[in-house]
Amino acid sequence: MDHSCTCFCTSAEGKVKVTAWDLRSGVLVKSYALHGAEVEDRANCICTIGNEILLSSLQTKPFICYWDIKKEQLCNRISCAGLVTAMTCDPFGEYCAAAIREKIYIWEVSTGNLLGMCCQHYKVVDVLKFTDDGVHLISAGKDCRIIVWKLASVLSDAFESSGQSIMYSPRNYYSQLKDQCVRHVWSDHSLPVTDIWCGYGGLKSRIVSSSLDQTCKVYELSSGKLICSFLFDFGLTSVTADCAETRIFVGGSNGKIAEVDLYLQHTRKFEQLDKNLSDHCVFAGHSKAITSLAVLSKQYSLVSSSLDGSVRVWDIVSRQNLKVIWQKGPVTNMLINGVVPVNSLPSRMLKPFKKQLHYASKETKEDDVVHVWDFRYKSGRWNKQHT
């Protein structure tokens, strides 16, 4: 197994808490204190900023808690405009995105400024993911839609508005927003989307989605085309893929984990797997719904968490269960990160996230503004005022 991986889990037994486990030895590394509060018990509500800061939303209060990843004591709580339903950070640790019901807020981590706020979903947003290059933000929720946002356009509009609200309404600004800030809108699912996996390669990557409608769909990010769709005989709650993007792993509401080999045979655009699922690899061991899946690339292992209170490590080739880490309650979140550092420099401190949109001041001198341009899309990204 991977010797440099730590598994962060949220489990519930009376109170929900965050714990960190060493996947190699199965030993509890950290148990992060909350001082009487409970973290969110839904999926996609914990994330890390690099290997320094751990963030998690609260279950009943509009706060985001964060810890120094090396310490168990709570650093601070950040007030939000409402209960956070999904949260993620970009791969470079520069921006944090959180969903508060159907609205998406984007903050700059270094300053705490609210740089963008967008609303194109009609129901609660449950999934937020950044692409590996941090250029696109992908959101999905209970309205069965998947929206690919152009991060540069969303952030630049906040400065170009010069104080005007950029709260987009589907009724009066949908056509302009779709051209400016939205790259794709996918409405192929018929039930809520439960998870999204983003491939590698930036704009040339593939996006894989899972839904309760028992389908797993693969999209091409550059063109927005639906490459293929797989139909199972159980509702899907989680999805991931290996680094080579040759195998897709889906977790179901019945505790099964199915593997689909994309290059085993000619794959049609629509593949029905409910009748011949035995021909595909199935990882059996969990007794309740799968909440999260992750692939460890170094040793080609699969890590899964479930509501049955266990985190399991599987060998992908033989499909054998290598290790079982039992929790004190149902595991609602799982996040794989690098090894927790012991002796290192102090982590940076987060500034409180602001609730008001941050705009460029009209009195700002030209020498105090840095113009950042994204030449790949031939459009300006945003202006950043020096502090």
Short mmCIF file of C-alpha atoms in Angstrom, two decimals:
data_model
loop_
_atom_site.label_atom_id
_atom_site.label_comp_id
_atom_site.label_asym_id
_atom_site.label_seq_id
_atom_site.Cartn_x
_atom_site.Cartn_y
_atom_site.Cartn_z
CA MET A 1 0.00 0.00 0.00
CA ASP A 2 0.93 3.62 -0.34
CA HIS A 3 3.32 4.55 2.49
CA SER A 4 2.60 8.29 2.24
CA CYS A 5 -1.19 8.43 2.45
CA THR A 6 -3.47 9.50 5.28
CA CYS A 7 -7.20 8.88 5.25
CA PHE A 8 -9.38 11.61 6.76
CA CYS A 9 -12.81 10.32 7.79
CA THR A 10 -15.94 11.73 9.37
CA SER A 11 -17.82 9.15 11.39
CA ALA A 12 -20.82 9.37 13.66
CA GLU A 13 -21.61 7.71 16.97
CA GLY A 14 -23.73 10.21 18.83
CA LYS A 15 -21.47 13.03 17.58
CA VAL A 16 -19.78 13.36 14.20
CA LYS A 17 -16.02 13.92 14.31
CA VAL A 18 -13.01 14.01 11.99
CA THR A 19 -10.22 11.46 12.36
CA ALA A 20 -7.02 10.76 10.41
CA TRP A 21 -5.76 7.20 9.83
CA ASP A 22 -2.54 5.78 8.44
CA LEU A 23 -3.53 3.51 5.57
CA ARG A 24 -0.35 1.46 5.80
CA SER A 25 -0.67 0.43 9.44
CA GLY A 26 -4.33 1.20 10.15
CA VAL A 27 -3.35 3.28 13.19
CA LEU A 28 -5.28 6.36 14.31
CA VAL A 29 -3.03 9.38 13.70
CA LYS A 30 -5.17 12.34 14.72
CA SER A 31 -8.61 13.03 16.16
CA TYR A 32 -9.60 16.62 15.54
CA ALA A 33 -11.50 18.35 18.34
CA LEU A 34 -14.70 20.31 17.73
CA HIS A 35 -15.57 21.53 21.26
CA GLY A 36 -19.13 20.22 21.31
CA ALA A 37 -20.03 20.91 17.67
CA GLU A 38 -20.65 18.32 14.97
CA VAL A 39 -19.23 18.32 11.47
CA GLU A 40 -21.50 17.83 8.45
CA ASP A 41 -22.64 14.23 8.02
CA ARG A 42 -23.14 14.46 4.25
CA ALA A 43 -20.54 13.71 1.60
CA ASN A 44 -18.20 16.26 -0.04
CA CYS A 45 -17.99 18.48 3.05
CA ILE A 46 -14.31 18.15 3.99
CA CYS A 47 -11.25 19.30 2.04
CA THR A 48 -7.62 20.23 2.55
CA ILE A 49 -5.52 23.18 1.47
CA GLY A 50 -2.29 21.60 0.37
CA ASN A 51 -0.86 19.53 3.21
CA GLU A 52 -1.35 22.26 5.77
CA ILE A 53 -5.00 23.00 6.57
CA LEU A 54 -8.06 20.78 7.01
CA LEU A 55 -11.51 22.29 6.53
CA SER A 56 -14.93 20.91 7.38
CA SER A 57 -18.42 22.37 7.52
CA LEU A 58 -20.71 22.02 10.53
CA GLN A 59 -23.91 20.01 10.52
CA THR A 60 -26.35 22.41 12.17
CA LYS A 61 -24.55 25.75 12.14
CA PRO A 62 -23.42 28.09 9.30
CA PHE A 63 -19.71 27.73 10.04
CA ILE A 64 -16.61 26.26 8.41
CA CYS A 65 -14.10 24.86 10.90
CA TYR A 66 -10.42 24.56 10.09
CA TRP A 67 -7.44 22.95 11.77
CA ASP A 68 -3.71 23.00 11.36
CA ILE A 69 -3.34 19.52 9.92
CA LYS A 70 -0.49 18.76 12.38
CA LYS A 71 -2.55 19.70 15.46
CA GLU A 72 -5.76 18.33 16.90
CA GLN A 73 -6.93 21.62 18.41
CA LEU A 74 -9.47 23.65 16.46
CA CYS A 75 -7.88 26.79 14.98
CA ASN A 76 -10.99 28.85 14.26
CA ARG A 77 -14.48 28.93 12.82
CA ILE A 78 -15.43 30.91 9.74
CA SER A 79 -18.95 32.29 9.56
CA CYS A 80 -20.94 31.71 6.36
CA ALA A 81 -24.24 32.95 4.98
CA GLY A 82 -25.92 29.58 5.57
CA LEU A 83 -25.40 25.86 6.02
CA VAL A 84 -22.67 24.58 3.71
CA THR A 85 -23.81 21.61 1.60
CA ALA A 86 -20.57 21.02 -0.38
CA MET A 87 -17.03 22.36 -0.29
CA THR A 88 -13.74 22.02 -2.17
CA CYS A 89 -10.41 23.77 -2.76
CA ASP A 90 -8.45 24.14 -5.98
CA PRO A 91 -5.30 22.01 -6.44
CA PHE A 92 -3.00 24.98 -5.77
CA GLY A 93 -4.64 26.10 -2.53
CA GLU A 94 -5.55 29.54 -3.85
CA TYR A 95 -9.36 29.39 -3.86
CA CYS A 96 -12.03 27.75 -1.74
CA ALA A 97 -15.50 27.10 -3.16
CA ALA A 98 -18.52 26.30 -1.01
CA ALA A 99 -22.15 25.65 -1.86
CA ILE A 100 -24.85 27.10 0.35
CA ARG A 101 -28.00 25.44 -0.94
CA GLU A 102 -28.20 26.39 -4.65
CA LYS A 103 -25.62 29.22 -4.50
CA ILE A 104 -21.86 28.82 -4.96
CA TYR A 105 -19.37 31.11 -3.20
CA ILE A 106 -15.71 31.40 -4.18
CA TRP A 107 -13.17 32.91 -1.77
CA GLU A 108 -9.50 33.75 -2.11
CA VAL A 109 -7.70 31.81 0.60
CA SER A 110 -4.85 34.29 1.20
CA THR A 111 -7.11 37.32 1.79
CA GLY A 112 -10.52 35.89 2.61
CA ASN A 113 -12.14 38.05 -0.07
CA LEU A 114 -15.33 36.80 -1.68
CA LEU A 115 -14.38 36.99 -5.36
CA GLY A 116 -17.35 35.32 -7.01
CA MET A 117 -20.88 34.16 -6.36
CA CYS A 118 -22.96 32.29 -8.93
CA CYS A 119 -26.35 30.66 -9.02
CA GLN A 120 -27.51 28.48 -11.89
CA HIS A 121 -28.88 25.49 -9.99
CA TYR A 122 -32.52 25.19 -9.07
CA LYS A 123 -32.02 22.92 -6.06
CA VAL A 124 -29.36 22.15 -3.45
CA VAL A 125 -25.80 21.70 -4.74
CA ASP A 126 -24.24 18.52 -3.33
CA VAL A 127 -21.01 18.17 -5.33
CA LEU A 128 -18.20 20.63 -6.12
CA LYS A 129 -14.99 19.67 -7.93
CA PHE A 130 -12.08 21.58 -9.47
CA THR A 131 -10.30 20.28 -12.54
CA ASP A 132 -6.65 19.33 -12.12
CA ASP A 133 -5.44 22.65 -13.61
CA GLY A 134 -7.81 24.73 -11.49
CA VAL A 135 -9.33 26.46 -14.54
CA HIS A 136 -12.84 24.97 -14.27
CA LEU A 137 -15.19 24.41 -11.36
CA ILE A 138 -17.80 21.67 -11.74
CA SER A 139 -21.00 21.66 -9.70
CA ALA A 140 -23.89 19.20 -9.46
CA GLY A 141 -26.86 18.67 -7.22
CA LYS A 142 -30.40 17.56 -6.70
CA ASP A 143 -31.66 19.32 -9.84
CA CYS A 144 -29.98 16.51 -11.88
CA ARG A 145 -27.76 19.01 -13.72
CA ILE A 146 -23.98 19.27 -14.02
CA ILE A 147 -22.56 22.75 -14.72
CA VAL A 148 -18.96 23.45 -15.77
CA TRP A 149 -17.94 26.96 -14.71
CA LYS A 150 -15.06 28.93 -16.22
CA LEU A 151 -13.36 30.15 -13.07
CA ALA A 152 -11.54 33.01 -14.80
CA SER A 153 -14.78 34.46 -16.14
CA VAL A 154 -16.61 34.11 -12.83
CA LEU A 155 -13.87 35.94 -10.94
CA SER A 156 -13.23 38.61 -13.55
CA ASP A 157 -16.91 39.53 -13.70
CA ALA A 158 -16.77 40.52 -10.03
CA PHE A 159 -14.22 43.23 -10.81
CA GLU A 160 -15.73 44.32 -14.09
CA SER A 161 -19.11 44.81 -12.39
CA SER A 162 -17.64 47.75 -10.38
CA GLY A 163 -19.91 47.19 -7.44
CA GLN A 164 -22.92 45.78 -9.25
CA SER A 165 -24.28 42.43 -8.13
CA ILE A 166 -23.23 39.39 -10.16
CA MET A 167 -25.99 37.26 -8.66
CA TYR A 168 -27.13 35.60 -11.86
CA SER A 169 -30.73 34.53 -12.20
CA PRO A 170 -31.70 31.81 -14.68
CA ARG A 171 -34.71 33.87 -15.65
CA ASN A 172 -33.10 37.18 -16.67
CA TYR A 173 -29.43 36.49 -17.31
CA TYR A 174 -29.14 32.88 -18.39
CA SER A 175 -28.17 33.50 -22.01
CA GLN A 176 -25.38 35.95 -21.16
CA LEU A 177 -24.12 33.86 -18.26
CA LYS A 178 -23.93 30.71 -20.39
CA ASP A 179 -21.70 32.49 -22.90
CA GLN A 180 -19.51 34.23 -20.33
CA CYS A 181 -19.16 32.00 -17.27
CA VAL A 182 -20.58 28.58 -18.13
CA ARG A 183 -18.78 26.24 -20.49
CA HIS A 184 -21.21 23.31 -20.40
CA VAL A 185 -24.55 22.36 -18.86
CA TRP A 186 -25.28 18.63 -18.82
CA SER A 187 -28.84 17.50 -18.08
CA ASP A 188 -28.63 13.81 -18.99
CA HIS A 189 -29.36 12.42 -15.51
CA SER A 190 -32.93 11.89 -14.37
CA LEU A 191 -32.21 11.72 -10.61
CA PRO A 192 -29.83 13.69 -8.33
CA VAL A 193 -26.12 13.52 -9.14
CA THR A 194 -24.18 12.01 -6.24
CA ASP A 195 -20.52 12.29 -7.23
CA ILE A 196 -18.12 13.59 -9.91
CA TRP A 197 -14.62 12.52 -10.84
CA CYS A 198 -12.36 14.83 -12.87
CA GLY A 199 -9.66 13.33 -15.06
CA TYR A 200 -6.20 14.61 -15.89
CA GLY A 201 -5.19 16.90 -18.72
CA GLY A 202 -6.98 20.17 -18.08
CA LEU A 203 -9.29 21.04 -20.95
CA LYS A 204 -8.60 17.67 -22.60
CA SER A 205 -9.71 15.70 -19.55
CA ARG A 206 -12.79 13.56 -19.08
CA ILE A 207 -15.51 13.99 -16.49
CA VAL A 208 -17.26 10.99 -14.93
CA SER A 209 -20.52 11.36 -13.01
CA SER A 210 -22.67 9.02 -10.92
CA SER A 211 -26.34 9.36 -10.10
CA LEU A 212 -29.18 7.70 -8.25
CA ASP A 213 -30.76 6.94 -11.63
CA GLN A 214 -28.35 3.94 -11.78
CA THR A 215 -26.22 5.44 -14.56
CA CYS A 216 -22.58 6.48 -14.80
CA LYS A 217 -21.79 8.91 -17.61
CA VAL A 218 -18.46 9.92 -19.17
CA TYR A 219 -18.14 13.38 -20.75
CA GLU A 220 -15.44 15.12 -22.76
CA LEU A 221 -14.62 18.47 -21.17
CA SER A 222 -13.40 20.24 -24.30
CA SER A 223 -16.43 19.56 -26.50
CA GLY A 224 -19.02 18.71 -23.85
CA LYS A 225 -20.03 15.53 -25.68
CA LEU A 226 -21.38 12.49 -23.89
CA ILE A 227 -18.86 9.74 -24.66
CA CYS A 228 -20.64 6.80 -23.08
CA SER A 229 -23.17 5.86 -20.42
CA PHE A 230 -23.28 2.75 -18.21
CA LEU A 231 -26.48 1.43 -16.64
CA PHE A 232 -26.34 -0.64 -13.44
CA ASP A 233 -28.98 -2.42 -11.40
CA PHE A 234 -28.45 -0.26 -8.29
CA GLY A 235 -28.29 3.43 -7.49
CA LEU A 236 -24.81 4.93 -7.62
CA THR A 237 -23.45 6.99 -4.73
CA SER A 238 -19.74 7.41 -5.58
CA VAL A 239 -17.37 7.19 -8.56
CA THR A 240 -13.64 7.31 -9.25
CA ALA A 241 -11.12 6.08 -11.83
CA ASP A 242 -7.49 5.03 -11.98
CA CYS A 243 -4.72 7.37 -13.11
CA ALA A 244 -4.55 5.82 -16.59
CA GLU A 245 -8.32 6.33 -16.93
CA THR A 246 -8.79 2.78 -18.19
CA ARG A 247 -10.99 1.59 -15.32
CA ILE A 248 -13.98 3.23 -13.66
CA PHE A 249 -15.09 2.25 -10.16
CA VAL A 250 -18.61 2.98 -8.96
CA GLY A 251 -20.06 2.50 -5.50
CA GLY A 252 -23.70 1.69 -4.99
CA SER A 253 -26.39 2.19 -2.40
CA ASN A 254 -26.40 -1.57 -1.76
CA GLY A 255 -22.72 -1.71 -0.72
CA LYS A 256 -21.40 -3.10 -4.00
CA ILE A 257 -18.40 -1.67 -5.85
CA ALA A 258 -18.35 -2.38 -9.57
CA GLU A 259 -15.42 -1.99 -11.94
CA VAL A 260 -15.78 -1.19 -15.63
CA ASP A 261 -12.80 -1.76 -17.92
CA LEU A 262 -13.11 0.81 -20.71
CA TYR A 263 -10.63 -1.02 -22.96
CA LEU A 264 -11.63 -4.61 -22.34
CA GLN A 265 -13.99 -4.65 -25.30
CA HIS A 266 -15.59 -2.26 -27.70
CA THR A 267 -17.73 0.07 -25.61
CA ARG A 268 -20.92 1.42 -27.09
CA LYS A 269 -22.24 4.86 -26.25
CA PHE A 270 -24.87 3.22 -24.05
CA GLU A 271 -23.86 0.06 -22.20
CA GLN A 272 -26.32 -1.85 -20.04
CA LEU A 273 -24.58 -3.72 -17.23
CA ASP A 274 -27.50 -4.69 -15.03
CA LYS A 275 -27.97 -8.12 -16.61
CA ASN A 276 -24.34 -9.15 -17.03
CA LEU A 277 -22.73 -7.44 -14.07
CA SER A 278 -21.03 -10.70 -13.13
CA ASP A 279 -18.84 -10.31 -16.19
CA HIS A 280 -17.36 -7.19 -14.65
CA CYS A 281 -15.32 -6.94 -11.50
CA VAL A 282 -17.27 -6.57 -8.27
CA PHE A 283 -15.70 -5.76 -4.89
CA ALA A 284 -17.87 -7.39 -2.21
CA GLY A 285 -17.47 -6.63 1.48
CA HIS A 286 -19.51 -3.59 2.47
CA SER A 287 -23.04 -4.11 3.74
CA LYS A 288 -24.37 -0.55 3.35
CA ALA A 289 -24.13 2.34 0.89
CA ILE A 290 -20.71 3.42 -0.36
CA THR A 291 -19.94 7.04 0.53
CA SER A 292 -16.56 7.60 -1.11
CA LEU A 293 -13.97 5.94 -3.38
CA ALA A 294 -10.32 6.74 -4.08
CA VAL A 295 -7.46 5.07 -5.97
CA LEU A 296 -3.91 4.91 -4.61
CA SER A 297 -1.78 5.14 -7.72
CA LYS A 298 1.56 3.91 -6.33
CA GLN A 299 0.36 0.45 -5.30
CA TYR A 300 -2.73 0.33 -7.52
CA SER A 301 -5.11 -0.03 -4.58
CA LEU A 302 -8.70 1.10 -4.11
CA VAL A 303 -9.94 2.69 -0.88
CA SER A 304 -13.64 2.74 -0.04
CA SER A 305 -15.77 4.02 2.82
CA SER A 306 -19.30 3.01 3.71
CA LEU A 307 -22.18 3.70 6.05
CA ASP A 308 -21.48 0.32 7.66
CA GLY A 309 -18.65 2.03 9.57
CA SER A 310 -15.66 0.59 7.72
CA VAL A 311 -12.89 1.88 5.46
CA ARG A 312 -11.50 -0.87 3.25
CA VAL A 313 -8.37 -1.09 1.11
CA TRP A 314 -8.63 -3.35 -1.94
CA ASP A 315 -6.14 -4.76 -4.38
CA ILE A 316 -7.48 -3.80 -7.81
CA VAL A 317 -5.99 -6.71 -9.74
CA SER A 318 -7.12 -9.54 -7.45
CA ARG A 319 -10.07 -7.64 -5.89
CA GLN A 320 -9.02 -8.91 -2.47
CA ASN A 321 -9.63 -6.95 0.71
CA LEU A 322 -6.19 -6.01 2.08
CA LYS A 323 -7.16 -4.03 5.18
CA VAL A 324 -10.25 -3.00 7.11
CA ILE A 325 -10.30 0.09 9.36
CA TRP A 326 -13.39 0.12 11.56
CA GLN A 327 -14.88 3.40 12.73
CA LYS A 328 -17.21 4.03 15.65
CA GLY A 329 -20.10 4.88 13.35
CA PRO A 330 -21.14 5.35 9.72
CA VAL A 331 -18.38 6.92 7.59
CA THR A 332 -19.89 9.88 5.73
CA ASN A 333 -16.74 11.47 4.27
CA MET A 334 -13.34 10.15 3.20
CA LEU A 335 -10.41 12.15 1.90
CA ILE A 336 -7.01 10.77 0.89
CA ASN A 337 -4.06 13.11 1.44
CA GLY A 338 -0.31 12.95 1.92
CA VAL A 339 1.24 11.86 5.18
CA VAL A 340 0.55 14.22 8.09
CA PRO A 341 3.78 16.15 8.80
CA VAL A 342 5.18 16.00 12.33
CA ASN A 343 8.14 18.39 12.41
CA SER A 344 7.75 21.18 9.90
CA LEU A 345 7.23 24.92 9.69
CA PRO A 346 3.98 26.35 11.09
CA SER A 347 1.08 26.30 8.67
CA ARG A 348 -0.40 29.50 7.31
CA MET A 349 -3.46 30.88 9.07
CA LEU A 350 -6.71 31.39 7.24
CA LYS A 351 -8.35 34.79 7.27
CA PRO A 352 -12.11 34.94 7.87
CA PHE A 353 -14.13 34.52 4.71
CA LYS A 354 -16.04 37.70 3.92
CA LYS A 355 -19.75 37.76 3.13
CA GLN A 356 -19.66 40.80 0.84
CA LEU A 357 -18.38 40.63 -2.71
CA HIS A 358 -14.95 42.18 -3.17
CA TYR A 359 -14.64 44.72 -5.97
CA ALA A 360 -11.67 46.60 -7.39
CA SER A 361 -11.61 50.15 -6.08
CA LYS A 362 -12.09 52.85 -8.67
CA GLU A 363 -9.41 54.94 -6.93
CA THR A 364 -6.80 52.23 -7.34
CA LYS A 365 -3.76 53.43 -9.22
CA GLU A 366 -2.64 51.64 -12.33
CA ASP A 367 0.73 50.85 -10.73
CA ASP A 368 -1.03 49.03 -7.86
CA VAL A 369 -2.92 46.61 -10.08
CA VAL A 370 -1.59 43.40 -11.56
CA HIS A 371 -3.39 42.31 -14.73
CA VAL A 372 -3.52 38.52 -15.09
CA TRP A 373 -4.52 37.10 -18.45
CA ASP A 374 -5.41 33.60 -19.50
CA PHE A 375 -3.96 33.30 -22.99
CA ARG A 376 -5.44 29.84 -23.53
CA TYR A 377 -8.90 31.31 -23.79
CA LYS A 378 -7.87 34.81 -24.95
CA SER A 379 -9.73 36.51 -22.14
CA GLY A 380 -8.71 38.49 -19.09
CA ARG A 381 -8.99 36.70 -15.78
CA TRP A 382 -9.13 39.29 -13.00
CA ASN A 383 -7.34 42.29 -11.48
CA LYS A 384 -5.75 41.78 -8.13
CA GLN A 385 -5.03 44.74 -5.89
CA HIS A 386 -1.86 44.64 -3.87
CA THR A 387 -2.31 44.76 -0.12
#
